[in-house]
Short mmCIF file of N, CA, C and O in Angstrom, two decimals:
data_model
loop_
_atom_site.label_atom_id
_atom_site.label_comp_id
_atom_site.label_asym_id
_atom_site.label_seq_id
_atom_site.Cartn_x
_atom_site.Cartn_y
_atom_site.Cartn_z
N MET Y 1 116.21 141.69 98.17
CA MET Y 1 115.18 141.21 97.29
C MET Y 1 113.88 141.91 97.65
O MET Y 1 113.53 142.04 98.80
N ASP Y 2 113.13 142.34 96.66
CA ASP Y 2 111.91 143.06 96.94
C ASP Y 2 110.66 142.21 96.77
O ASP Y 2 109.56 142.67 96.99
N GLY Y 3 110.81 140.96 96.37
CA GLY Y 3 109.66 140.07 96.24
C GLY Y 3 108.86 140.30 94.98
O GLY Y 3 107.85 139.65 94.76
N ALA Y 4 109.29 141.20 94.11
CA ALA Y 4 108.54 141.47 92.89
C ALA Y 4 108.75 140.35 91.89
O ALA Y 4 109.83 139.78 91.78
N ARG Y 5 107.70 140.06 91.16
CA ARG Y 5 107.76 139.04 90.12
C ARG Y 5 108.50 139.58 88.91
O ARG Y 5 108.21 140.66 88.44
N THR Y 6 109.44 138.80 88.40
CA THR Y 6 110.15 139.22 87.20
C THR Y 6 109.96 138.23 86.06
O THR Y 6 110.34 138.52 84.95
N GLY Y 7 109.39 137.09 86.31
CA GLY Y 7 109.19 136.09 85.26
C GLY Y 7 107.91 135.34 85.49
O GLY Y 7 107.29 135.42 86.53
N LEU Y 8 107.50 134.60 84.48
CA LEU Y 8 106.23 133.89 84.58
C LEU Y 8 106.31 132.64 85.44
O LEU Y 8 105.32 132.22 86.00
N SER Y 9 107.45 132.01 85.51
CA SER Y 9 107.58 130.79 86.33
C SER Y 9 108.74 130.95 87.31
O SER Y 9 109.57 130.08 87.44
N GLU Y 10 108.75 132.04 87.98
CA GLU Y 10 109.88 132.40 88.84
C GLU Y 10 110.01 131.52 90.07
O GLU Y 10 109.06 131.31 90.82
N ILE Y 11 111.21 131.04 90.28
CA ILE Y 11 111.58 130.41 91.54
C ILE Y 11 112.35 131.46 92.32
O ILE Y 11 113.32 132.03 91.81
N VAL Y 12 111.92 131.72 93.54
CA VAL Y 12 112.52 132.77 94.35
C VAL Y 12 113.39 132.13 95.43
O VAL Y 12 112.86 131.47 96.33
N PRO Y 13 114.71 132.30 95.35
CA PRO Y 13 115.57 131.80 96.42
C PRO Y 13 115.32 132.63 97.69
O PRO Y 13 115.19 133.84 97.62
N LEU Y 14 115.20 131.95 98.81
CA LEU Y 14 114.92 132.64 100.07
C LEU Y 14 116.20 132.85 100.87
O LEU Y 14 117.06 131.97 100.93
N GLY Y 15 116.28 134.00 101.53
CA GLY Y 15 117.38 134.29 102.43
C GLY Y 15 117.05 133.81 103.83
O GLY Y 15 115.95 133.32 104.11
N ASP Y 16 118.00 133.97 104.73
CA ASP Y 16 117.83 133.51 106.10
C ASP Y 16 116.62 134.15 106.78
O ASP Y 16 115.86 133.48 107.47
N GLU Y 17 116.45 135.45 106.61
CA GLU Y 17 115.34 136.15 107.25
C GLU Y 17 113.99 135.66 106.71
O GLU Y 17 113.04 135.46 107.46
N GLN Y 18 113.93 135.42 105.42
CA GLN Y 18 112.69 134.92 104.81
C GLN Y 18 112.39 133.50 105.29
O GLN Y 18 111.25 133.15 105.57
N ARG Y 19 113.43 132.68 105.39
CA ARG Y 19 113.24 131.31 105.89
C ARG Y 19 112.74 131.33 107.34
O ARG Y 19 111.91 130.52 107.72
N GLU Y 20 113.24 132.27 108.12
CA GLU Y 20 112.78 132.38 109.51
C GLU Y 20 111.31 132.78 109.55
O GLU Y 20 110.56 132.31 110.40
N ARG Y 21 110.88 133.63 108.63
CA ARG Y 21 109.46 133.99 108.57
C ARG Y 21 108.60 132.78 108.22
O ARG Y 21 107.52 132.59 108.78
N VAL Y 22 109.08 131.95 107.29
CA VAL Y 22 108.36 130.72 106.95
C VAL Y 22 108.32 129.80 108.17
O VAL Y 22 107.28 129.24 108.52
N ARG Y 23 109.46 129.67 108.86
CA ARG Y 23 109.53 128.83 110.07
C ARG Y 23 108.52 129.31 111.12
O ARG Y 23 107.84 128.51 111.74
N ALA Y 24 108.40 130.63 111.26
CA ALA Y 24 107.43 131.18 112.21
C ALA Y 24 106.01 130.85 111.79
O ALA Y 24 105.16 130.53 112.64
N ARG Y 25 105.72 130.89 110.51
CA ARG Y 25 104.38 130.53 110.01
C ARG Y 25 104.10 129.05 110.28
O ARG Y 25 102.99 128.68 110.64
N LEU Y 26 105.11 128.21 110.10
CA LEU Y 26 104.94 126.78 110.37
C LEU Y 26 104.66 126.55 111.85
O LEU Y 26 103.77 125.76 112.20
N ARG Y 27 105.41 127.22 112.71
CA ARG Y 27 105.18 127.07 114.16
C ARG Y 27 103.78 127.55 114.55
O ARG Y 27 103.11 126.93 115.36
N ALA Y 28 103.36 128.67 113.97
CA ALA Y 28 102.04 129.23 114.31
C ALA Y 28 100.91 128.32 113.85
O ALA Y 28 99.87 128.25 114.51
N GLY Y 29 101.12 127.63 112.75
CA GLY Y 29 100.08 126.75 112.21
C GLY Y 29 100.33 125.29 112.51
O GLY Y 29 99.71 124.41 111.95
N HIS Y 30 101.27 125.02 113.43
CA HIS Y 30 101.63 123.64 113.79
C HIS Y 30 102.00 122.83 112.55
O HIS Y 30 101.56 121.70 112.38
N GLY Y 31 102.84 123.43 111.70
CA GLY Y 31 103.28 122.76 110.48
C GLY Y 31 104.17 121.58 110.80
O GLY Y 31 105.10 121.67 111.60
N ALA Y 32 103.84 120.47 110.19
CA ALA Y 32 104.61 119.24 110.39
C ALA Y 32 104.51 118.41 109.12
O ALA Y 32 103.63 118.62 108.28
N CYS Y 33 105.42 117.49 108.97
CA CYS Y 33 105.39 116.58 107.83
C CYS Y 33 104.06 115.83 107.84
O CYS Y 33 103.67 115.26 108.87
N PRO Y 34 103.35 115.80 106.72
CA PRO Y 34 102.06 115.13 106.70
C PRO Y 34 102.15 113.61 106.83
O PRO Y 34 101.18 112.95 107.18
N ALA Y 35 103.33 113.04 106.60
CA ALA Y 35 103.48 111.59 106.66
C ALA Y 35 103.98 111.08 108.00
O ALA Y 35 103.46 110.11 108.54
N CYS Y 36 105.00 111.75 108.58
CA CYS Y 36 105.60 111.22 109.80
C CYS Y 36 105.46 112.14 111.01
O CYS Y 36 105.78 111.76 112.11
N GLY Y 37 105.02 113.39 110.77
CA GLY Y 37 104.80 114.31 111.88
C GLY Y 37 106.02 115.10 112.32
O GLY Y 37 105.94 115.89 113.25
N SER Y 38 107.17 114.92 111.65
CA SER Y 38 108.36 115.67 112.02
C SER Y 38 108.09 117.17 111.89
O SER Y 38 107.48 117.62 110.93
N GLU Y 39 108.55 117.92 112.89
CA GLU Y 39 108.37 119.37 112.86
C GLU Y 39 109.66 120.09 112.48
O GLU Y 39 109.69 121.32 112.44
N ASP Y 40 110.71 119.36 112.19
CA ASP Y 40 112.01 119.93 111.85
C ASP Y 40 112.19 119.96 110.33
O ASP Y 40 113.12 119.38 109.79
N LEU Y 41 111.28 120.63 109.64
CA LEU Y 41 111.29 120.63 108.19
C LEU Y 41 112.32 121.60 107.64
O LEU Y 41 112.48 122.71 108.14
N GLY Y 42 113.03 121.16 106.60
CA GLY Y 42 113.95 122.04 105.89
C GLY Y 42 113.15 122.95 104.96
O GLY Y 42 112.18 122.51 104.35
N ILE Y 43 113.55 124.20 104.87
CA ILE Y 43 112.82 125.17 104.05
C ILE Y 43 113.63 125.47 102.80
O ILE Y 43 114.79 125.87 102.88
N GLY Y 44 112.99 125.26 101.65
CA GLY Y 44 113.66 125.49 100.38
C GLY Y 44 113.30 126.83 99.77
O GLY Y 44 113.07 127.81 100.48
N ASP Y 45 113.20 126.88 98.47
CA ASP Y 45 112.87 128.09 97.74
C ASP Y 45 111.37 128.19 97.53
O ASP Y 45 110.62 127.27 97.86
N ALA Y 46 110.94 129.32 96.98
CA ALA Y 46 109.52 129.56 96.75
C ALA Y 46 109.23 129.60 95.26
O ALA Y 46 110.04 130.08 94.46
N LEU Y 47 108.09 129.09 94.86
CA LEU Y 47 107.64 129.10 93.47
C LEU Y 47 106.38 129.94 93.38
O LEU Y 47 105.41 129.70 94.10
N PHE Y 48 106.40 130.93 92.51
CA PHE Y 48 105.22 131.76 92.29
C PHE Y 48 104.14 130.89 91.66
O PHE Y 48 104.37 130.19 90.68
N LEU Y 49 102.92 130.90 92.21
CA LEU Y 49 101.84 130.03 91.74
C LEU Y 49 100.91 130.67 90.72
O LEU Y 49 100.26 129.96 89.97
N GLY Y 50 100.80 131.98 90.71
CA GLY Y 50 99.82 132.63 89.86
C GLY Y 50 99.92 132.30 88.39
O GLY Y 50 98.93 132.29 87.68
N PHE Y 51 101.13 131.97 87.90
CA PHE Y 51 101.29 131.69 86.48
C PHE Y 51 100.62 130.38 86.08
O PHE Y 51 100.20 130.22 84.95
N ALA Y 52 100.51 129.44 86.98
CA ALA Y 52 99.98 128.12 86.65
C ALA Y 52 98.58 127.87 87.20
O ALA Y 52 97.85 127.05 86.68
N PHE Y 53 98.23 128.57 88.26
CA PHE Y 53 96.97 128.32 88.92
C PHE Y 53 96.19 129.63 89.02
O PHE Y 53 96.40 130.41 89.94
N LEU Y 54 95.32 129.87 88.08
CA LEU Y 54 94.60 131.13 88.02
C LEU Y 54 93.67 131.33 89.21
O LEU Y 54 93.28 132.45 89.50
N SER Y 55 93.33 130.26 89.91
CA SER Y 55 92.45 130.38 91.07
C SER Y 55 93.21 130.84 92.32
O SER Y 55 92.59 131.14 93.33
N GLU Y 56 94.53 130.90 92.25
CA GLU Y 56 95.33 131.34 93.39
C GLU Y 56 95.34 132.87 93.46
O GLU Y 56 95.23 133.54 92.44
N PRO Y 57 95.52 133.41 94.67
CA PRO Y 57 95.69 134.87 94.78
C PRO Y 57 96.90 135.31 93.95
O PRO Y 57 97.84 134.54 93.74
N ALA Y 58 96.88 136.55 93.53
CA ALA Y 58 97.94 137.07 92.66
C ALA Y 58 99.31 137.04 93.32
O ALA Y 58 100.33 137.07 92.63
N ASP Y 59 99.36 136.96 94.65
CA ASP Y 59 100.65 136.95 95.35
C ASP Y 59 100.92 135.63 96.07
O ASP Y 59 101.61 135.59 97.08
N ALA Y 60 100.40 134.54 95.55
CA ALA Y 60 100.56 133.23 96.19
C ALA Y 60 101.86 132.55 95.74
O ALA Y 60 102.23 132.60 94.56
N TYR Y 61 102.53 131.92 96.70
CA TYR Y 61 103.75 131.17 96.45
C TYR Y 61 103.65 129.82 97.15
O TYR Y 61 102.98 129.67 98.16
N MET Y 62 104.34 128.82 96.60
CA MET Y 62 104.52 127.53 97.26
C MET Y 62 105.97 127.49 97.72
O MET Y 62 106.89 127.63 96.92
N VAL Y 63 106.16 127.31 99.03
CA VAL Y 63 107.51 127.21 99.59
C VAL Y 63 107.80 125.73 99.80
O VAL Y 63 107.02 125.02 100.45
N GLY Y 64 108.89 125.27 99.22
CA GLY Y 64 109.27 123.87 99.32
C GLY Y 64 109.75 123.51 100.71
O GLY Y 64 110.49 124.27 101.34
N LEU Y 65 109.31 122.35 101.20
CA LEU Y 65 109.72 121.84 102.51
C LEU Y 65 110.27 120.43 102.34
O LEU Y 65 109.77 119.66 101.52
N THR Y 66 111.29 120.09 103.12
CA THR Y 66 111.89 118.77 103.07
C THR Y 66 111.88 118.16 104.46
O THR Y 66 112.32 118.78 105.43
N CYS Y 67 111.41 116.92 104.55
CA CYS Y 67 111.40 116.21 105.83
C CYS Y 67 112.79 115.59 106.05
O CYS Y 67 113.32 114.92 105.16
N PRO Y 68 113.38 115.81 107.23
CA PRO Y 68 114.71 115.27 107.50
C PRO Y 68 114.72 113.81 107.93
O PRO Y 68 115.79 113.21 108.05
N ASN Y 69 113.56 113.24 108.18
CA ASN Y 69 113.46 111.86 108.65
C ASN Y 69 113.79 110.90 107.50
O ASN Y 69 113.05 110.82 106.52
N PRO Y 70 114.90 110.16 107.57
CA PRO Y 70 115.30 109.28 106.46
C PRO Y 70 114.31 108.14 106.18
O PRO Y 70 114.30 107.61 105.07
N SER Y 71 113.48 107.80 107.14
CA SER Y 71 112.51 106.72 106.90
C SER Y 71 111.13 107.25 106.51
O SER Y 71 110.20 106.48 106.35
N CYS Y 72 111.01 108.55 106.32
CA CYS Y 72 109.72 109.14 105.96
C CYS Y 72 109.37 108.78 104.52
O CYS Y 72 110.19 108.93 103.62
N PRO Y 73 108.14 108.33 104.28
CA PRO Y 73 107.74 107.98 102.91
C PRO Y 73 107.44 109.20 102.03
O PRO Y 73 107.34 109.07 100.83
N VAL Y 74 107.29 110.38 102.63
CA VAL Y 74 107.00 111.60 101.87
C VAL Y 74 108.09 112.62 102.21
O VAL Y 74 107.96 113.40 103.14
N THR Y 75 109.16 112.60 101.45
CA THR Y 75 110.31 113.45 101.74
C THR Y 75 110.03 114.92 101.47
O THR Y 75 110.48 115.79 102.19
N TYR Y 76 109.27 115.21 100.41
CA TYR Y 76 109.05 116.59 99.98
C TYR Y 76 107.59 116.99 100.10
O TYR Y 76 106.69 116.21 99.79
N THR Y 77 107.37 118.21 100.56
CA THR Y 77 106.04 118.77 100.66
C THR Y 77 106.19 120.28 100.50
O THR Y 77 107.23 120.76 100.08
N GLY Y 78 105.16 121.03 100.79
CA GLY Y 78 105.25 122.48 100.67
C GLY Y 78 104.15 123.17 101.45
O GLY Y 78 103.22 122.52 101.96
N ILE Y 79 104.27 124.48 101.53
CA ILE Y 79 103.27 125.30 102.20
C ILE Y 79 102.95 126.48 101.28
O ILE Y 79 103.86 127.08 100.71
N ARG Y 80 101.68 126.77 101.13
CA ARG Y 80 101.25 127.91 100.32
C ARG Y 80 101.17 129.13 101.20
O ARG Y 80 100.51 129.11 102.24
N LEU Y 81 101.88 130.18 100.80
CA LEU Y 81 101.89 131.42 101.56
C LEU Y 81 101.70 132.60 100.61
O LEU Y 81 102.05 132.50 99.43
N ARG Y 82 101.17 133.68 101.13
CA ARG Y 82 101.09 134.91 100.37
C ARG Y 82 102.39 135.67 100.55
O ARG Y 82 103.08 135.52 101.57
N ALA Y 83 102.76 136.47 99.58
CA ALA Y 83 104.05 137.16 99.59
C ALA Y 83 104.29 137.93 100.88
O ALA Y 83 105.39 137.90 101.44
N ALA Y 84 103.28 138.62 101.37
CA ALA Y 84 103.44 139.45 102.58
C ALA Y 84 103.74 138.62 103.83
O ALA Y 84 104.23 139.15 104.82
N GLU Y 85 103.50 137.31 103.78
CA GLU Y 85 103.73 136.46 104.94
C GLU Y 85 105.20 136.08 105.11
O GLU Y 85 105.59 135.64 106.18
N PHE Y 86 106.01 136.21 104.03
CA PHE Y 86 107.39 135.77 104.17
C PHE Y 86 108.41 136.56 103.36
O PHE Y 86 109.59 136.54 103.68
N LEU Y 87 108.00 137.25 102.32
CA LEU Y 87 108.95 138.02 101.51
C LEU Y 87 109.17 139.40 102.11
O LEU Y 87 108.34 139.90 102.85
N ASP Y 88 110.30 139.99 101.77
CA ASP Y 88 110.59 141.35 102.22
C ASP Y 88 109.54 142.29 101.66
O ASP Y 88 109.07 142.12 100.55
N SER Y 89 109.19 143.29 102.44
CA SER Y 89 108.20 144.25 101.95
C SER Y 89 108.85 145.47 101.36
O SER Y 89 110.00 145.69 101.43
#
């Protein structure tokens, strides 16, 4: 995958290497669930943001995160990253 946009509302499935890059970004920024503090977040796919949010950088994506804690009141969250931070170059 080259990370290039092909559609206006593209959801980009992430591979193992890309998920590891997101995991590294979370560790570097002390990423944790905003509700319960769990640091073992599941990493989902990425959604290109530029189509819906004109104030975002042209290469901004929201990567979906899932909290594994069954008692967490906020199961789903996300992290905004630029393409170069996690997509293949």
